Structure formats: structure tokens, C-alpha cells
Amino acid sequence: MTINKIHDEFHAVDLGPDKGNWTVRDGFPEGWYLPGGYADDALAAEKILSGSLDEVNKRGSRTRLLRMEPGFISDRPFVHDYWEEVFMISGDLTVGHDGKGNGGEAFQGTTYAVRPPGAYHGPFLTKGGALLLEIHYYDPA
């Protein structure tokens, strides 16, 4: 399998205005976008750091930041056909609520998850916001 990432030494990552203190309600700063599959009014943004994921031909890998603003909530679980590794850098995230924000298990920053293809995960919500580092990739086998 060919890895579709460039050699890229340490460099500053632009978290947006005021070092990340911005809101998607005001529009996305340069380099930040609405993640694919999210509702147009979702309080979430992604920044691709490296690589690309071809979900049609099922190949590739990408590393991204996923930013969820305070009050972000998804109403159903996510599932996809690629591997996912997630490190919550900061914030809070409740996983597995009932779709309306009740129940679930709460986590704080510096937690990690790895999910194989086909694993249902979520729904998610955050009260204070969360910043995640995610790595997505297809199995080369």
C-alpha cells in the first residue's frame, strides 16, 4: 500500500482566529470546513492536516483535527468502512446518549479510542466543546 502523505516536519498549525477561539456561526476560518456527513448547521469543523481518504475506492489515509463547539450534539450513531483512531486533545465528550442528549458516558480531554470498520459509535455531545485529533485509514490487506 502506498501512503499518500508528504514528509512534513514540525510546523505551526493554524487553529483559526484567537488561537482557536472562534465559532462556526461566524463562518469557517481558512482551512476549516464542515465535515462530510454532518448537518449544515452542525457546530463542528474539520481541518485536514495530512493525506486524503478516498471513500469511493476505499483507499488512503488522512489525519485531521475535528473541532466541536459547545452545545454540539449528534442525534444518531456514526458508522464507516475505514479504521479510525481518535485522541481527544481537550474538552468534554459524551458518547452513546439516547439521541436527545440523555445518558451516555462522559469523557474529558486526553482520552483515546480506536474503531475498526463497521463499528457504530455515538451519538455524541459536548457541553464545553472538544478538540479531537483523528486518523482515518483503510486496511491495506
PDB file of C-alpha atoms in Angstrom:
ATOM      1  CA  MET A   1       0.000   0.000   0.000  1.00  0.00           C
ATOM      2  CA  THR A   2       1.261   3.456  -0.868  1.00  0.00           C
ATOM      3  CA  ILE A   3       0.926   6.024   1.881  1.00  0.00           C
ATOM      4  CA  ASN A   4      -0.474   9.247   0.445  1.00  0.00           C
ATOM      5  CA  LYS A   5       1.151  11.648   2.876  1.00  0.00           C
ATOM      6  CA  ILE A   6       4.029  14.019   2.297  1.00  0.00           C
ATOM      7  CA  HIS A   7       7.094  14.338   4.503  1.00  0.00           C
ATOM      8  CA  ASP A   8       6.211  17.345   6.613  1.00  0.00           C
ATOM      9  CA  GLU A   9       8.402  18.368   9.570  1.00  0.00           C
ATOM     10  CA  PHE A  10       7.137  20.281  12.602  1.00  0.00           C
ATOM     11  CA  HIS A  11       5.247  23.399  11.634  1.00  0.00           C
ATOM     12  CA  ALA A  12       2.661  25.648  13.228  1.00  0.00           C
ATOM     13  CA  VAL A  13      -0.969  24.565  12.849  1.00  0.00           C
ATOM     14  CA  ASP A  14      -3.355  27.465  12.422  1.00  0.00           C
ATOM     15  CA  LEU A  15      -6.250  26.859  14.810  1.00  0.00           C
ATOM     16  CA  GLY A  16      -8.023  29.943  13.477  1.00  0.00           C
ATOM     17  CA  PRO A  17      -8.660  33.384  14.931  1.00  0.00           C
ATOM     18  CA  ASP A  18      -7.517  33.945  18.503  1.00  0.00           C
ATOM     19  CA  LYS A  19      -5.749  30.540  18.561  1.00  0.00           C
ATOM     20  CA  GLY A  20      -8.995  28.655  18.065  1.00  0.00           C
ATOM     21  CA  ASN A  21     -11.369  30.929  19.951  1.00  0.00           C
ATOM     22  CA  TRP A  22     -13.910  31.269  17.126  1.00  0.00           C
ATOM     23  CA  THR A  23     -17.318  29.920  16.256  1.00  0.00           C
ATOM     24  CA  VAL A  24     -18.673  28.260  13.095  1.00  0.00           C
ATOM     25  CA  ARG A  25     -21.702  30.512  13.485  1.00  0.00           C
ATOM     26  CA  ASP A  26     -19.393  33.285  12.240  1.00  0.00           C
ATOM     27  CA  GLY A  27     -18.167  31.208   9.286  1.00  0.00           C
ATOM     28  CA  PHE A  28     -15.207  28.900   8.854  1.00  0.00           C
ATOM     29  CA  PRO A  29     -11.673  30.309   9.062  1.00  0.00           C
ATOM     30  CA  GLU A  30      -9.328  29.475   6.205  1.00  0.00           C
ATOM     31  CA  GLY A  31      -8.523  25.758   6.127  1.00  0.00           C
ATOM     32  CA  TRP A  32     -11.510  24.689   8.260  1.00  0.00           C
ATOM     33  CA  TYR A  33     -14.594  23.081   6.721  1.00  0.00           C
ATOM     34  CA  LEU A  34     -17.848  21.361   7.608  1.00  0.00           C
ATOM     35  CA  PRO A  35     -17.033  17.641   7.951  1.00  0.00           C
ATOM     36  CA  GLY A  36     -18.605  15.375   5.344  1.00  0.00           C
ATOM     37  CA  GLY A  37     -21.794  13.725   6.559  1.00  0.00           C
ATOM     38  CA  TYR A  38     -22.548  16.416   9.147  1.00  0.00           C
ATOM     39  CA  ALA A  39     -25.704  18.541   9.050  1.00  0.00           C
ATOM     40  CA  ASP A  40     -25.248  22.018   7.563  1.00  0.00           C
ATOM     41  CA  ASP A  41     -25.983  23.568  10.957  1.00  0.00           C
ATOM     42  CA  ALA A  42     -23.685  21.233  12.935  1.00  0.00           C
ATOM     43  CA  LEU A  43     -21.417  23.014  15.383  1.00  0.00           C
ATOM     44  CA  ALA A  44     -18.368  21.186  14.035  1.00  0.00           C
ATOM     45  CA  ALA A  45     -15.405  21.911  11.785  1.00  0.00           C
ATOM     46  CA  GLU A  46     -12.519  19.868  10.416  1.00  0.00           C
ATOM     47  CA  LYS A  47      -9.012  20.767   9.312  1.00  0.00           C
ATOM     48  CA  ILE A  48      -7.157  18.166   7.242  1.00  0.00           C
ATOM     49  CA  LEU A  49      -3.539  18.031   8.413  1.00  0.00           C
ATOM     50  CA  SER A  50      -2.236  15.347   6.047  1.00  0.00           C
ATOM     51  CA  GLY A  51      -3.310  12.836   3.404  1.00  0.00           C
ATOM     52  CA  SER A  52      -6.675  12.135   1.872  1.00  0.00           C
ATOM     53  CA  LEU A  53      -9.279   9.418   2.208  1.00  0.00           C
ATOM     54  CA  ASP A  54     -10.942   8.091  -0.950  1.00  0.00           C
ATOM     55  CA  GLU A  55     -14.228   6.682   0.336  1.00  0.00           C
ATOM     56  CA  VAL A  56     -15.392   5.662  -3.156  1.00  0.00           C
ATOM     57  CA  ASN A  57     -12.367   3.484  -3.999  1.00  0.00           C
ATOM     58  CA  LYS A  58     -11.764   2.643  -0.334  1.00  0.00           C
ATOM     59  CA  ARG A  59      -8.119   3.637  -0.052  1.00  0.00           C
ATOM     60  CA  GLY A  60      -5.912   6.219   1.539  1.00  0.00           C
ATOM     61  CA  SER A  61      -5.475   7.781   4.926  1.00  0.00           C
ATOM     62  CA  ARG A  62      -5.945  11.189   6.468  1.00  0.00           C
ATOM     63  CA  THR A  63      -5.114  12.953   9.687  1.00  0.00           C
ATOM     64  CA  ARG A  64      -7.444  15.722  10.783  1.00  0.00           C
ATOM     65  CA  LEU A  65      -8.466  17.956  13.625  1.00  0.00           C
ATOM     66  CA  LEU A  66     -12.156  17.840  14.480  1.00  0.00           C
ATOM     67  CA  ARG A  67     -13.481  20.745  16.489  1.00  0.00           C
ATOM     68  CA  MET A  68     -16.872  20.503  18.173  1.00  0.00           C
ATOM     69  CA  GLU A  69     -18.218  23.693  19.656  1.00  0.00           C
ATOM     70  CA  PRO A  70     -20.030  23.927  22.994  1.00  0.00           C
ATOM     71  CA  GLY A  71     -23.522  22.559  22.507  1.00  0.00           C
ATOM     72  CA  PHE A  72     -22.642  20.217  19.606  1.00  0.00           C
ATOM     73  CA  ILE A  73     -24.949  17.190  19.518  1.00  0.00           C
ATOM     74  CA  SER A  74     -25.449  14.395  17.008  1.00  0.00           C
ATOM     75  CA  ASP A  75     -28.731  12.510  17.043  1.00  0.00           C
ATOM     76  CA  ARG A  76     -27.568   9.140  15.706  1.00  0.00           C
ATOM     77  CA  PRO A  77     -24.515   6.907  15.774  1.00  0.00           C
ATOM     78  CA  PHE A  78     -21.819   7.142  13.116  1.00  0.00           C
ATOM     79  CA  VAL A  79     -20.530   4.130  11.181  1.00  0.00           C
ATOM     80  CA  HIS A  80     -17.976   3.958   8.363  1.00  0.00           C
ATOM     81  CA  ASP A  81     -15.928   1.398   6.458  1.00  0.00           C
ATOM     82  CA  TYR A  82     -12.445   2.571   7.493  1.00  0.00           C
ATOM     83  CA  TRP A  83     -10.346   2.416  10.648  1.00  0.00           C
ATOM     84  CA  GLU A  84     -10.483   5.398  12.984  1.00  0.00           C
ATOM     85  CA  GLU A  85      -8.148   6.409  15.789  1.00  0.00           C
ATOM     86  CA  VAL A  86      -9.203   9.362  17.919  1.00  0.00           C
ATOM     87  CA  PHE A  87      -7.311  11.292  20.578  1.00  0.00           C
ATOM     88  CA  MET A  88      -9.302  13.942  22.444  1.00  0.00           C
ATOM     89  CA  ILE A  89      -6.831  16.757  22.983  1.00  0.00           C
ATOM     90  CA  SER A  90      -9.106  18.890  25.113  1.00  0.00           C
ATOM     91  CA  GLY A  91     -12.687  19.397  26.162  1.00  0.00           C
ATOM     92  CA  ASP A  92     -15.503  17.034  27.053  1.00  0.00           C
ATOM     93  CA  LEU A  93     -17.411  14.462  25.031  1.00  0.00           C
ATOM     94  CA  THR A  94     -20.399  12.325  25.973  1.00  0.00           C
ATOM     95  CA  VAL A  95     -20.664   9.138  23.932  1.00  0.00           C
ATOM     96  CA  GLY A  96     -23.750   6.977  23.461  1.00  0.00           C
ATOM     97  CA  HIS A  97     -26.571   9.258  24.579  1.00  0.00           C
ATOM     98  CA  ASP A  98     -30.142   8.471  23.548  1.00  0.00           C
ATOM     99  CA  GLY A  99     -30.178  10.845  20.560  1.00  0.00           C
ATOM    100  CA  LYS A 100     -31.706  13.648  22.608  1.00  0.00           C
ATOM    101  CA  GLY A 101     -28.786  14.214  24.975  1.00  0.00           C
ATOM    102  CA  ASN A 102     -29.842  11.939  27.841  1.00  0.00           C
ATOM    103  CA  GLY A 103     -27.487   9.313  29.257  1.00  0.00           C
ATOM    104  CA  GLY A 104     -24.231   8.197  27.666  1.00  0.00           C
ATOM    105  CA  GLU A 105     -20.721   8.065  29.094  1.00  0.00           C
ATOM    106  CA  ALA A 106     -18.813  11.316  29.681  1.00  0.00           C
ATOM    107  CA  PHE A 107     -15.107  11.673  28.890  1.00  0.00           C
ATOM    108  CA  GLN A 108     -12.605  14.503  29.382  1.00  0.00           C
ATOM    109  CA  GLY A 109      -9.575  15.501  27.299  1.00  0.00           C
ATOM    110  CA  THR A 110      -6.585  13.195  26.856  1.00  0.00           C
ATOM    111  CA  THR A 111      -8.634  10.104  26.098  1.00  0.00           C
ATOM    112  CA  TYR A 112      -8.209   7.739  23.137  1.00  0.00           C
ATOM    113  CA  ALA A 113     -10.390   5.429  21.034  1.00  0.00           C
ATOM    114  CA  VAL A 114      -9.689   3.080  18.130  1.00  0.00           C
ATOM    115  CA  ARG A 115     -12.554   1.791  15.991  1.00  0.00           C
ATOM    116  CA  PRO A 116     -12.472  -0.888  13.303  1.00  0.00           C
ATOM    117  CA  PRO A 117     -14.559  -0.587  10.135  1.00  0.00           C
ATOM    118  CA  GLY A 118     -18.266  -1.097  10.794  1.00  0.00           C
ATOM    119  CA  ALA A 119     -18.154  -0.090  14.469  1.00  0.00           C
ATOM    120  CA  TYR A 120     -21.121   2.065  15.450  1.00  0.00           C
ATOM    121  CA  HIS A 121     -20.110   4.960  17.717  1.00  0.00           C
ATOM    122  CA  GLY A 122     -22.037   7.843  19.228  1.00  0.00           C
ATOM    123  CA  PRO A 123     -24.283   9.710  19.243  1.00  0.00           C
ATOM    124  CA  PHE A 124     -22.029  12.439  20.645  1.00  0.00           C
ATOM    125  CA  LEU A 125     -22.493  15.657  22.530  1.00  0.00           C
ATOM    126  CA  THR A 126     -20.236  18.201  24.160  1.00  0.00           C
ATOM    127  CA  LYS A 127     -21.213  20.777  26.727  1.00  0.00           C
ATOM    128  CA  GLY A 128     -17.992  22.806  26.743  1.00  0.00           C
ATOM    129  CA  GLY A 129     -16.553  21.922  23.326  1.00  0.00           C
ATOM    130  CA  ALA A 130     -13.912  19.413  22.248  1.00  0.00           C
ATOM    131  CA  LEU A 131     -10.844  19.255  20.029  1.00  0.00           C
ATOM    132  CA  LEU A 132     -10.008  15.826  18.580  1.00  0.00           C
ATOM    133  CA  LEU A 133      -7.070  14.515  16.558  1.00  0.00           C
ATOM    134  CA  GLU A 134      -8.336  11.785  14.221  1.00  0.00           C
ATOM    135  CA  ILE A 135      -6.531   9.357  11.926  1.00  0.00           C
ATOM    136  CA  HIS A 136      -8.646   7.524   9.331  1.00  0.00           C
ATOM    137  CA  TYR A 137      -7.370   4.772   7.043  1.00  0.00           C
ATOM    138  CA  TYR A 138      -8.401   1.771   5.000  1.00  0.00           C
ATOM    139  CA  ASP A 139      -6.930  -1.634   5.806  1.00  0.00           C
ATOM    140  CA  PRO A 140      -4.202  -2.368   3.247  1.00  0.00           C
ATOM    141  CA  ALA A 141      -4.970  -6.133   3.245  1.00  0.00           C
TER     142      ALA A 141
END
